PDB file of C-alpha atoms and ligand atoms in Angstrom:
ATOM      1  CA  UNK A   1     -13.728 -10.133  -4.719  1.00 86.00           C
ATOM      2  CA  UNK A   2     -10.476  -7.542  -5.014  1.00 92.00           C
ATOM      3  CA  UNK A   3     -12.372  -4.611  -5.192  1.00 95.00           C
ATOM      4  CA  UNK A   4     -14.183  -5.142  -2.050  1.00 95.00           C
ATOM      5  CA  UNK A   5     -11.083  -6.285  -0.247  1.00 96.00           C
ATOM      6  CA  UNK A   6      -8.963  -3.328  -1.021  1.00 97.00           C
ATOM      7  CA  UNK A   7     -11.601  -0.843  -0.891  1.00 95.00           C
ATOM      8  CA  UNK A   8     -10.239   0.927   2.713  1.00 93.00           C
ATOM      9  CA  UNK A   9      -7.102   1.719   0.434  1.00 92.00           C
ATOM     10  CA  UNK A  10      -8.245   3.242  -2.205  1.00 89.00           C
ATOM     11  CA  UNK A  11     -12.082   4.786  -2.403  1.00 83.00           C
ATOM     12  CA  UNK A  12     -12.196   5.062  -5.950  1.00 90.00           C
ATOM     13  CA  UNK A  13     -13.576   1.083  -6.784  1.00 94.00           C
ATOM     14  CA  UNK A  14     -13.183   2.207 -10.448  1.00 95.00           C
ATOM     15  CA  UNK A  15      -9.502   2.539 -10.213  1.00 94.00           C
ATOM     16  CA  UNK A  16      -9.220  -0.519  -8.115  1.00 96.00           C
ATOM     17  CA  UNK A  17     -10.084  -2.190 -10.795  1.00 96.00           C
ATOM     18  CA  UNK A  18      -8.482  -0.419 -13.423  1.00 96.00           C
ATOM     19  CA  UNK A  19      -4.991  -1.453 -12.023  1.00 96.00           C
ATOM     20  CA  UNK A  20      -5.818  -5.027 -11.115  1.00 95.00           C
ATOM     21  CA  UNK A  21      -6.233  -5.339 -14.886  1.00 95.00           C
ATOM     22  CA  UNK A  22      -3.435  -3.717 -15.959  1.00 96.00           C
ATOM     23  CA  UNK A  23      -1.311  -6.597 -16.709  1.00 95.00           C
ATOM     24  CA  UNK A  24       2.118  -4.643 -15.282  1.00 97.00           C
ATOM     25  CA  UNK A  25       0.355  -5.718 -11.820  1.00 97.00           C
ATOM     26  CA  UNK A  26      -0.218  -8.103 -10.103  1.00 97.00           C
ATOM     27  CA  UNK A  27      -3.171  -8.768  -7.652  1.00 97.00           C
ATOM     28  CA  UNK A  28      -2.535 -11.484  -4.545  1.00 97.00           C
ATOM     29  CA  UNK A  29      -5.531 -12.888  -2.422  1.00 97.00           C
ATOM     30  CA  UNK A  30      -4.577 -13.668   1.475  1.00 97.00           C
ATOM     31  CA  UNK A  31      -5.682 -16.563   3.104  1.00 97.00           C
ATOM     32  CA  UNK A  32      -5.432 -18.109   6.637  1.00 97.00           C
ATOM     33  CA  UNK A  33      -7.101 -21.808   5.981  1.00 97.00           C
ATOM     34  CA  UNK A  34     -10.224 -21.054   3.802  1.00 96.00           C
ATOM     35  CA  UNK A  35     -10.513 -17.778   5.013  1.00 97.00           C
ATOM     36  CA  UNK A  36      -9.596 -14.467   3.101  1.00 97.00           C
ATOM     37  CA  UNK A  37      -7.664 -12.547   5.390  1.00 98.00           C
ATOM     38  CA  UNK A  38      -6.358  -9.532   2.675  1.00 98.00           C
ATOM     39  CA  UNK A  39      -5.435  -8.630  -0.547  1.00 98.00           C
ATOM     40  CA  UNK A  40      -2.231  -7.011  -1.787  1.00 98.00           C
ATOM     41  CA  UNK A  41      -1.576  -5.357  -5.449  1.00 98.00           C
ATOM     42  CA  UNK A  42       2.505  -5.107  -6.149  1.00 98.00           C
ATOM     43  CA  UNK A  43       4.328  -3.885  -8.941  1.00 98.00           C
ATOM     44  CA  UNK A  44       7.090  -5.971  -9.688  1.00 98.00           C
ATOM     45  CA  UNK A  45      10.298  -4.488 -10.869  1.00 96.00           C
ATOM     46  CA  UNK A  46      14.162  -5.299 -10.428  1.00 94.00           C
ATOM     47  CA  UNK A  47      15.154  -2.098  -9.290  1.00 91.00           C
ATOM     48  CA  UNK A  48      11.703  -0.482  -7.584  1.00 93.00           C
ATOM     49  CA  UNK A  49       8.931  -2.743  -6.879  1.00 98.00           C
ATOM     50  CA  UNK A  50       5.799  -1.184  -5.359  1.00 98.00           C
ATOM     51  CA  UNK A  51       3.467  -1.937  -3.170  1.00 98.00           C
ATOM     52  CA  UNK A  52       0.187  -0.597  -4.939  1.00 97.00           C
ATOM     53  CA  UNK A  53      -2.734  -1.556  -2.427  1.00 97.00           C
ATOM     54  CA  UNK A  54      -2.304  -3.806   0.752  1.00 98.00           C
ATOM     55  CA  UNK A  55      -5.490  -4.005   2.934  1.00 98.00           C
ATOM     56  CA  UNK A  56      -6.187  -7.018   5.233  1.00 98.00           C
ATOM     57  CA  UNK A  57     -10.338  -7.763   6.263  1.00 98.00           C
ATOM     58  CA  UNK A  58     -11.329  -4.450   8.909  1.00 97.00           C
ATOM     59  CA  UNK A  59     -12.954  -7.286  11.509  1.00 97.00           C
ATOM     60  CA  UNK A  60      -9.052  -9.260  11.533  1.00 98.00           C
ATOM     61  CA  UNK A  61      -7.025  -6.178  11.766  1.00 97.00           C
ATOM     62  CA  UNK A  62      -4.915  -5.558  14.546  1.00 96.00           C
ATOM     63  CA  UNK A  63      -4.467  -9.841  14.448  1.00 96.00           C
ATOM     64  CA  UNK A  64      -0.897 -10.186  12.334  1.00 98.00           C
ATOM     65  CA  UNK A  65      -2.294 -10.361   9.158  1.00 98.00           C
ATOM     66  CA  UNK A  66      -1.018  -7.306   7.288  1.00 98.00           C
ATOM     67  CA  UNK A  67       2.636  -7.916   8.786  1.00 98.00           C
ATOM     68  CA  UNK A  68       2.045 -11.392   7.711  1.00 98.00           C
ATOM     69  CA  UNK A  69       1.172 -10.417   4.286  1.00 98.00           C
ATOM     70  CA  UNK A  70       4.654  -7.754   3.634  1.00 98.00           C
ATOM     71  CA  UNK A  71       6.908 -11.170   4.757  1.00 98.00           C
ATOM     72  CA  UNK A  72       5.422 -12.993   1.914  1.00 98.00           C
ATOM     73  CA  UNK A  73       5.647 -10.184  -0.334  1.00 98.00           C
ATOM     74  CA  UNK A  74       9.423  -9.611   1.140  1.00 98.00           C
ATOM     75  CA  UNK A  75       9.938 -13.656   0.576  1.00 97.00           C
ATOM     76  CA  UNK A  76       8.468 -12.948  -3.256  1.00 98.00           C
ATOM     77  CA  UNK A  77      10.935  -9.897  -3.738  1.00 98.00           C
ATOM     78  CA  UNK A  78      14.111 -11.478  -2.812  1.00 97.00           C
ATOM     79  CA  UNK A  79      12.595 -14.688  -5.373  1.00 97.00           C
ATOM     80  CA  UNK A  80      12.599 -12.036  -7.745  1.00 97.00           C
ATOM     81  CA  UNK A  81      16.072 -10.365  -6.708  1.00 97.00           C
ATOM     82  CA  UNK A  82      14.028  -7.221  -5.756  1.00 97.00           C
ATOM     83  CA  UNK A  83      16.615  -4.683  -4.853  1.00 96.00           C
ATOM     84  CA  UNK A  84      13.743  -2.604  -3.140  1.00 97.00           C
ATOM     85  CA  UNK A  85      10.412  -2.026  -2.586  1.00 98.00           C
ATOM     86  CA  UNK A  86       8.624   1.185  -2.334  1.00 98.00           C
ATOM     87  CA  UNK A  87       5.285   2.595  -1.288  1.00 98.00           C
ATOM     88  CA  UNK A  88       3.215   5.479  -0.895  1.00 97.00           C
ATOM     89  CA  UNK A  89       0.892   6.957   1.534  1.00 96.00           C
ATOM     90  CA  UNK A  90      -0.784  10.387   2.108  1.00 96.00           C
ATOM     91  CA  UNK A  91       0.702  12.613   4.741  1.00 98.00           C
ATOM     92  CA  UNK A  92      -2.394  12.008   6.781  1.00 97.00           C
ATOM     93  CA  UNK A  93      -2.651   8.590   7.037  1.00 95.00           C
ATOM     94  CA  UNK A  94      -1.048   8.161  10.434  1.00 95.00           C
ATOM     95  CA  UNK A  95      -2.091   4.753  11.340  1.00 95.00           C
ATOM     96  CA  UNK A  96      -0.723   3.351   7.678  1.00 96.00           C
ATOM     97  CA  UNK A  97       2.322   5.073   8.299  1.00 97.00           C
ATOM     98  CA  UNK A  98       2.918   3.704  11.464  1.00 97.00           C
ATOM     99  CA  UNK A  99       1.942   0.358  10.089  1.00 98.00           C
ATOM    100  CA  UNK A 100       4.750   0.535   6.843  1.00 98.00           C
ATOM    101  CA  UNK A 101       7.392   1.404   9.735  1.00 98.00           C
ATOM    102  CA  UNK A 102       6.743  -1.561  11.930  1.00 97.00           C
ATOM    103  CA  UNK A 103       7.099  -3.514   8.580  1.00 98.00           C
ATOM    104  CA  UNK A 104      10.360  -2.220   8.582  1.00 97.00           C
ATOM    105  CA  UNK A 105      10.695   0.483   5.918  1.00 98.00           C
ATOM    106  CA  UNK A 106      12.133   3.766   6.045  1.00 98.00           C
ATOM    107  CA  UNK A 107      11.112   7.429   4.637  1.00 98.00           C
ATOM    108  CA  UNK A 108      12.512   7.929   1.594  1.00 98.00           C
ATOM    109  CA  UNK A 109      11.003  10.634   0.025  1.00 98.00           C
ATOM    110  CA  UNK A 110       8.270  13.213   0.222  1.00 98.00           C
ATOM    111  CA  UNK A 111       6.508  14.025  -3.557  1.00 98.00           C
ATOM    112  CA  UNK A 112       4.729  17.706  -2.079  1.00 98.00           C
ATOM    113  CA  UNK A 113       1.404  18.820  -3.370  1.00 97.00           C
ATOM    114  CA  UNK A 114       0.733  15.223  -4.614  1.00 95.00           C
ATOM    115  CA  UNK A 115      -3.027  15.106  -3.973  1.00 92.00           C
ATOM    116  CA  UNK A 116      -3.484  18.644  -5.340  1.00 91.00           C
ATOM    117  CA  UNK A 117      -5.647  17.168  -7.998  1.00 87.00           C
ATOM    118  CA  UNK A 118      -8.485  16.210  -5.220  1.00 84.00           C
ATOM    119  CA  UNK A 119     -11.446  19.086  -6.493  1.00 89.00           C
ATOM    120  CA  UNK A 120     -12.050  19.280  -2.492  1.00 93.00           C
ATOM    121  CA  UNK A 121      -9.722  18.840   0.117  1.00 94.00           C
ATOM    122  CA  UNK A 122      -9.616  15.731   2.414  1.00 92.00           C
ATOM    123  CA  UNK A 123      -8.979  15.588   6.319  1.00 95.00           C
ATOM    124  CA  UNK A 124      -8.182  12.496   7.729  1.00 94.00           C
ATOM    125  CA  UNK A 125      -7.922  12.871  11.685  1.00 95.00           C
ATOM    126  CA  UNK A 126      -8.591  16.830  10.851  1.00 97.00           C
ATOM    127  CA  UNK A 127      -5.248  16.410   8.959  1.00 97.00           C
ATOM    128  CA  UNK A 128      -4.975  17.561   5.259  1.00 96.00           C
ATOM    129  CA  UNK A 129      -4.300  14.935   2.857  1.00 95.00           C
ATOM    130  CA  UNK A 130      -1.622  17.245   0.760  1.00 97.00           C
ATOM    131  CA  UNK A 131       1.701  15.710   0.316  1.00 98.00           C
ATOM    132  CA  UNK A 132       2.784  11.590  -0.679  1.00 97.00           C
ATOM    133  CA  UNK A 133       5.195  10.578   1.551  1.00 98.00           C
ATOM    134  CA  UNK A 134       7.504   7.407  -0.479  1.00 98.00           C
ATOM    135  CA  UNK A 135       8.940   5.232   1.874  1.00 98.00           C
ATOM    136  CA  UNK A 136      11.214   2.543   1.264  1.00 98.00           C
ATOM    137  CA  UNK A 137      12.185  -1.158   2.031  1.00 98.00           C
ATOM    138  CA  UNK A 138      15.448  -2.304   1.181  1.00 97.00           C
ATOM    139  CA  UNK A 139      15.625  -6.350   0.186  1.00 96.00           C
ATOM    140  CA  UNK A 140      18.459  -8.051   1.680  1.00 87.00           C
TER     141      UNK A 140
HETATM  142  C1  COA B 201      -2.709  -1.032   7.080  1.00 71.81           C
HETATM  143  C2  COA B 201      -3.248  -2.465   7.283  1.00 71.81           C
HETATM  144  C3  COA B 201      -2.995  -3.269   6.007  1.00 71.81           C
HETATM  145  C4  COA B 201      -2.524  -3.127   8.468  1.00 71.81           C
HETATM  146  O1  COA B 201      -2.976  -4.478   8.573  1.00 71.81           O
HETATM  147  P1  COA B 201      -3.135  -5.224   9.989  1.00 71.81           P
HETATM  148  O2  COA B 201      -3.636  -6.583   9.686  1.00 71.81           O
HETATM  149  O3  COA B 201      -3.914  -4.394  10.921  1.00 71.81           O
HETATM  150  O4  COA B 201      -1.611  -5.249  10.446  1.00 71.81           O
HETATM  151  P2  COA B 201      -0.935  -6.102  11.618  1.00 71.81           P
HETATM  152  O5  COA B 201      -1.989  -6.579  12.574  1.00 71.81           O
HETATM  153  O6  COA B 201      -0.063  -7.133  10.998  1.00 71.81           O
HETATM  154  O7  COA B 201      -0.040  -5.016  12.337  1.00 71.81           O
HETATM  155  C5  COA B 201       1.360  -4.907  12.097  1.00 71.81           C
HETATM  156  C6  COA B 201       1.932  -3.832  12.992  1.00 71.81           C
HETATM  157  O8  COA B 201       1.425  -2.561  12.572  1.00 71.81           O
HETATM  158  C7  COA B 201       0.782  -1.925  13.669  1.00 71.81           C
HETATM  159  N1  COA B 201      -0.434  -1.249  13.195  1.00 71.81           N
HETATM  160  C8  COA B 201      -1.379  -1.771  12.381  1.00 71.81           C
HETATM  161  N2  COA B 201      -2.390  -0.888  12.247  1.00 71.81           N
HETATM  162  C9  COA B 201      -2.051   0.187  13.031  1.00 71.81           C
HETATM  163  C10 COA B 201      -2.708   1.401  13.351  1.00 71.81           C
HETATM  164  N3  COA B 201      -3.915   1.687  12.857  1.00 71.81           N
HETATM  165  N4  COA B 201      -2.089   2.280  14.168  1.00 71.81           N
HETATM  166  C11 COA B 201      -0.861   1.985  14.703  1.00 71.81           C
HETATM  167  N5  COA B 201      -0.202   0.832  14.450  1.00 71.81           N
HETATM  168  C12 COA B 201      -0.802  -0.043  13.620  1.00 71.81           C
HETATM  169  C13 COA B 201       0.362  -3.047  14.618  1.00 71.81           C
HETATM  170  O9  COA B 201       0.230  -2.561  15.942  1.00 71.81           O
HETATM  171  C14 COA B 201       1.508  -4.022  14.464  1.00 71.81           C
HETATM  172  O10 COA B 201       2.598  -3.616  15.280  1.00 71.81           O
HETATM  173  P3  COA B 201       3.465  -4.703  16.097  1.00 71.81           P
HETATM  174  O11 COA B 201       4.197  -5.471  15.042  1.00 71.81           O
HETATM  175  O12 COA B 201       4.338  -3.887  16.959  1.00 71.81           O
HETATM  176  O13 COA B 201       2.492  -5.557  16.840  1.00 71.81           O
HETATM  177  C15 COA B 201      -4.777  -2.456   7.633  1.00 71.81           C
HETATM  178  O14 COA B 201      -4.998  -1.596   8.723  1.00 71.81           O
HETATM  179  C16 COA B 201      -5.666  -2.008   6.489  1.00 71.81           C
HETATM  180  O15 COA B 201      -6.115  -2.832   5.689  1.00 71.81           O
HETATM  181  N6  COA B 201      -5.989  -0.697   6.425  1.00 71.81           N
HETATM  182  C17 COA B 201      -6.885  -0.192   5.397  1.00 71.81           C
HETATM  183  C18 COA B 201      -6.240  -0.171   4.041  1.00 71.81           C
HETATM  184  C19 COA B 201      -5.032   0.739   3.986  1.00 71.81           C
HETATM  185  O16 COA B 201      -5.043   1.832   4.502  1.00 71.81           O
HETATM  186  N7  COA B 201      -3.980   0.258   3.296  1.00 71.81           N
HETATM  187  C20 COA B 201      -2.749   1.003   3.161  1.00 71.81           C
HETATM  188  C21 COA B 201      -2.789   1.957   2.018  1.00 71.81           C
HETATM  189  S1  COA B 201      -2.679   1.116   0.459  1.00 71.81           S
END
């Protein structure tokens, strides 16, 4: 049921499910009612928590859902006394940055060359997917 969910962020199913069974993760299912609305994978950790996957269903996006999602995993990290929590996303991936940023976190870094390892390049939007771009969301 994961691997479907979370397969718009991350096309390798393989390693979806790789890190859902690595037990330093852990895997959340979303539901509205009795219907799945999205998934999430975090990291936890005191200091730098990460956000490893978050995808909500493609016919609900646009509807809350994902924004709904980071304020439970927000309400989880400050449980946890979370100082931060981090994520990742290719330099390409406009509308997921744009997304992170209404959630409220800020650039924080930019890891260059990251996706080198691809054997052929990738254009998203006739961008290059080249560099990781880490951005940040401080826990209050
Ligand atoms: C990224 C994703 C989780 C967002 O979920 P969502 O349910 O569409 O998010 P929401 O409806 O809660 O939108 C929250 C805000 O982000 C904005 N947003 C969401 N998708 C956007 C897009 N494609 N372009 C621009 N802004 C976007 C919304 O307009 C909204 O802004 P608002 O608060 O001003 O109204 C969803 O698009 C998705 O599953 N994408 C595929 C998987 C993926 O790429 N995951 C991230 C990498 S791991």
């Amino acid at each position: 049921m994961l691997v479907p969910l979370l397969h718009d962020a991350e096309e390798d199913d393989r390693r979806i499910a790789q890190t859902i069974e690595d037990i330093t993760h852990t895997a959340y299912i979303a539901q509205d009612g009795d219907t799945t609305v999205g998934a999430v994978v975090m990291h936890w950790d005191v200091d730098e928590s990460e956000i490893v996957y978050i995808a909500t269903v493609p016919s609900l996006r646009g509807g809350g859902y994902g924004k709904a999602i980071m304020g439970c995993v927000v309400d989880e990290a400050r449980g946890r006394q979370v100082k931060a929590v981090y994520v990742g996303t290719a330099n390409s991936s406009w509308p997921t940055i744009a997304f992170y940023q209404k959630c409220g976190f800020r650039m924080d870094s930019v890891r260059k060359d990251f996706f080198d390892y691809f054997p052929k390049p990738i254009y998203e939007d006739g961008i290059q997917m080249r560099d990781m771009l880490v951005l940040k969301l401080e826990i209050e």
